[in-house]
Amino acid sequence: GAVVSQHPSWVICKSGTSVKIECRSLDFQATTMFWYRQFPKQSLMLMATSNEGSKATYEQGVEKDKFLINHASLTLSTLTVTSAHPEDSSFYICSARDLGQGKTQYFGPGTRLLVL
Amino acid sequence: DAKTTQPPSMDCAEGRAANLPCNHSTISGNEYVYWYRQIHSQGPQYIIHGLKNNETNEMASLIITEDRKSSTLILPHATLRDTAVYYCIVRSQRYNTDKLIFGTGTRLQVFP
């Protein structure tokens, strides 16, 4: 299957700082990428849909000014957690849709964020 | 998108077939059934998907009932590495922005 990478795999930061997470589709182009968040012992929760060259679409209850998404190319989307607080500590997972594979969605390995 | 119902947990002996059921009684005609699994602390892994015909790949088989209201994922010879949470999701492929919405899944424990 298609490969999606994320960087960094884990990050620890101080409260009030911003953290950027990169998501790349390595062997296919993705006009659409998705960002999810997962708290311990819970399922994945969709945060936003990232569209190449246009603004992201956020799910209800997700603050767009808090979670900035940029999808500047067909292989890269970034999520920036601005002014992070301890409650933002979570497992962030991106995914990308491979239009060449029947629109199957592939997931990255996730980024674990810990805000102190 | 239609919702799915899965048992919260299942056990399976190593080497035996693991049959994971999923109910999706409100599925519409253009919605596909997707299966993913998530091994602890990793991103979800795509397994298989189908519309109405049974599907098989190197990982698993997907059996969809004729009325499409339920399906079963079959891992023919479960190994300890198949221990994971398995998610059954229905999604249309009409638009590029169609979303995968995860439910609570089935936690499969494969034991020696």
PDB file of N, CA and C in Angstrom, chain A residues 1 7 10-11 13 17 26 33 35 38 40-41 45 51 55 70 80 91-92 97 99 103 106 108 110 112-114:
ATOM      1  N   GLY A   1       0.801  -1.210   0.000  1.00  0.00           N
ATOM      2  CA  GLY A   1       0.000   0.000   0.000  1.00  0.00           C
ATOM      3  C   GLY A   1       0.829   1.253   0.000  1.00  0.00           C
ATOM      4  N   HIS A   7       6.227  13.693  10.703  1.00  0.00           N
ATOM      5  CA  HIS A   7       7.412  14.145  11.426  1.00  0.00           C
ATOM      6  C   HIS A   7       7.053  15.345  12.282  1.00  0.00           C
ATOM      7  N   TRP A  10       7.418  12.111  17.818  1.00  0.00           N
ATOM      8  CA  TRP A  10       6.982  12.544  19.144  1.00  0.00           C
ATOM      9  C   TRP A  10       7.619  13.898  19.448  1.00  0.00           C
ATOM     10  N   VAL A  11       6.940  14.681  20.259  1.00  0.00           N
ATOM     11  CA  VAL A  11       7.453  16.000  20.616  1.00  0.00           C
ATOM     12  C   VAL A  11       6.965  16.371  22.009  1.00  0.00           C
ATOM     13  N   CYS A  13       6.843  19.794  24.457  1.00  0.00           N
ATOM     14  CA  CYS A  13       7.029  21.240  24.412  1.00  0.00           C
ATOM     15  C   CYS A  13       6.466  21.881  25.666  1.00  0.00           C
ATOM     16  N   THR A  17       3.891  27.376  23.704  1.00  0.00           N
ATOM     17  CA  THR A  17       4.653  27.329  22.456  1.00  0.00           C
ATOM     18  C   THR A  17       3.811  26.699  21.356  1.00  0.00           C
ATOM     19  N   LEU A  26       4.387   9.689   0.456  1.00  0.00           N
ATOM     20  CA  LEU A  26       5.723   9.439  -0.103  1.00  0.00           C
ATOM     21  C   LEU A  26       5.704   8.932  -1.540  1.00  0.00           C
ATOM     22  N   MET A  33      -6.001  15.542   2.366  1.00  0.00           N
ATOM     23  CA  MET A  33      -5.429  14.892   3.541  1.00  0.00           C
ATOM     24  C   MET A  33      -6.331  15.181   4.732  1.00  0.00           C
ATOM     25  N   TRP A  35      -6.682  15.175   9.162  1.00  0.00           N
ATOM     26  CA  TRP A  35      -6.002  15.172  10.448  1.00  0.00           C
ATOM     27  C   TRP A  35      -6.943  14.654  11.530  1.00  0.00           C
ATOM     28  N   GLN A  38      -6.288  11.476  18.738  1.00  0.00           N
ATOM     29  CA  GLN A  38      -6.707  10.309  19.510  1.00  0.00           C
ATOM     30  C   GLN A  38      -6.201  10.440  20.930  1.00  0.00           C
ATOM     31  N   PRO A  40      -5.982   8.794  24.882  1.00  0.00           N
ATOM     32  CA  PRO A  40      -5.787   7.422  25.383  1.00  0.00           C
ATOM     33  C   PRO A  40      -7.108   6.673  25.537  1.00  0.00           C
ATOM     34  N   LYS A  41      -7.099   5.440  25.086  1.00  0.00           N
ATOM     35  CA  LYS A  41      -8.232   4.522  25.196  1.00  0.00           C
ATOM     36  C   LYS A  41      -9.476   5.003  24.448  1.00  0.00           C
ATOM     37  N   MET A  45     -10.569  10.737  16.329  1.00  0.00           N
ATOM     38  CA  MET A  45     -11.546  11.781  16.097  1.00  0.00           C
ATOM     39  C   MET A  45     -11.043  12.675  14.958  1.00  0.00           C
ATOM     40  N   ASN A  51      -7.326  20.422   2.082  1.00  0.00           N
ATOM     41  CA  ASN A  51      -7.410  20.393   0.622  1.00  0.00           C
ATOM     42  C   ASN A  51      -6.253  21.182   0.019  1.00  0.00           C
ATOM     43  N   LYS A  55      -8.447  26.337   1.656  1.00  0.00           N
ATOM     44  CA  LYS A  55      -8.559  26.302   3.108  1.00  0.00           C
ATOM     45  C   LYS A  55      -9.055  24.950   3.597  1.00  0.00           C
ATOM     46  N   ASN A  70      -2.046  23.701   6.751  1.00  0.00           N
ATOM     47  CA  ASN A  70      -1.584  24.179   5.461  1.00  0.00           C
ATOM     48  C   ASN A  70      -1.325  22.990   4.563  1.00  0.00           C
ATOM     49  N   THR A  80      -0.250  22.873  12.648  1.00  0.00           N
ATOM     50  CA  THR A  80       0.422  23.625  13.683  1.00  0.00           C
ATOM     51  C   THR A  80      -0.514  23.814  14.863  1.00  0.00           C
ATOM     52  N   PHE A  91      -2.356  12.129  20.612  1.00  0.00           N
ATOM     53  CA  PHE A  91      -1.737  11.427  19.482  1.00  0.00           C
ATOM     54  C   PHE A  91      -2.387  11.986  18.224  1.00  0.00           C
ATOM     55  N   TYR A  92      -1.596  12.636  17.389  1.00  0.00           N
ATOM     56  CA  TYR A  92      -2.113  13.267  16.177  1.00  0.00           C
ATOM     57  C   TYR A  92      -1.737  12.395  14.976  1.00  0.00           C
ATOM     58  N   ARG A  97      -5.449  10.529   0.922  1.00  0.00           N
ATOM     59  CA  ARG A  97      -6.253   9.700   0.016  1.00  0.00           C
ATOM     60  C   ARG A  97      -5.516   9.534  -1.300  1.00  0.00           C
ATOM     61  N   LEU A  99      -5.842   8.823  -4.859  1.00  0.00           N
ATOM     62  CA  LEU A  99      -6.871   8.779  -5.885  1.00  0.00           C
ATOM     63  C   LEU A  99      -6.632   7.670  -6.889  1.00  0.00           C
ATOM     64  N   LYS A 103      -9.378   5.638  -4.279  1.00  0.00           N
ATOM     65  CA  LYS A 103      -9.633   6.594  -3.206  1.00  0.00           C
ATOM     66  C   LYS A 103      -9.450   5.988  -1.823  1.00  0.00           C
ATOM     67  N   TYR A 106      -4.856   6.258   3.377  1.00  0.00           N
ATOM     68  CA  TYR A 106      -3.756   5.653   4.107  1.00  0.00           C
ATOM     69  C   TYR A 106      -3.319   6.583   5.232  1.00  0.00           C
ATOM     70  N   GLY A 108      -0.678   7.897   8.421  1.00  0.00           N
ATOM     71  CA  GLY A 108       0.675   8.020   8.906  1.00  0.00           C
ATOM     72  C   GLY A 108       0.838   7.301  10.235  1.00  0.00           C
ATOM     73  N   GLY A 110       1.591   8.558  13.076  1.00  0.00           N
ATOM     74  CA  GLY A 110       1.163   9.344  14.226  1.00  0.00           C
ATOM     75  C   GLY A 110       2.288  10.137  14.864  1.00  0.00           C
ATOM     76  N   ARG A 112       3.086  11.843  18.643  1.00  0.00           N
ATOM     77  CA  ARG A 112       2.638  11.965  20.038  1.00  0.00           C
ATOM     78  C   ARG A 112       3.128  13.297  20.586  1.00  0.00           C
ATOM     79  N   LEU A 113       2.191  14.125  21.011  1.00  0.00           N
ATOM     80  CA  LEU A 113       2.509  15.447  21.546  1.00  0.00           C
ATOM     81  C   LEU A 113       2.260  15.468  23.045  1.00  0.00           C
ATOM     82  N   LEU A 114       3.271  15.921  23.770  1.00  0.00           N
ATOM     83  CA  LEU A 114       3.140  16.106  25.217  1.00  0.00           C
ATOM     84  C   LEU A 114       3.456  17.559  25.532  1.00  0.00           C
TER      85      LEU A 114
END
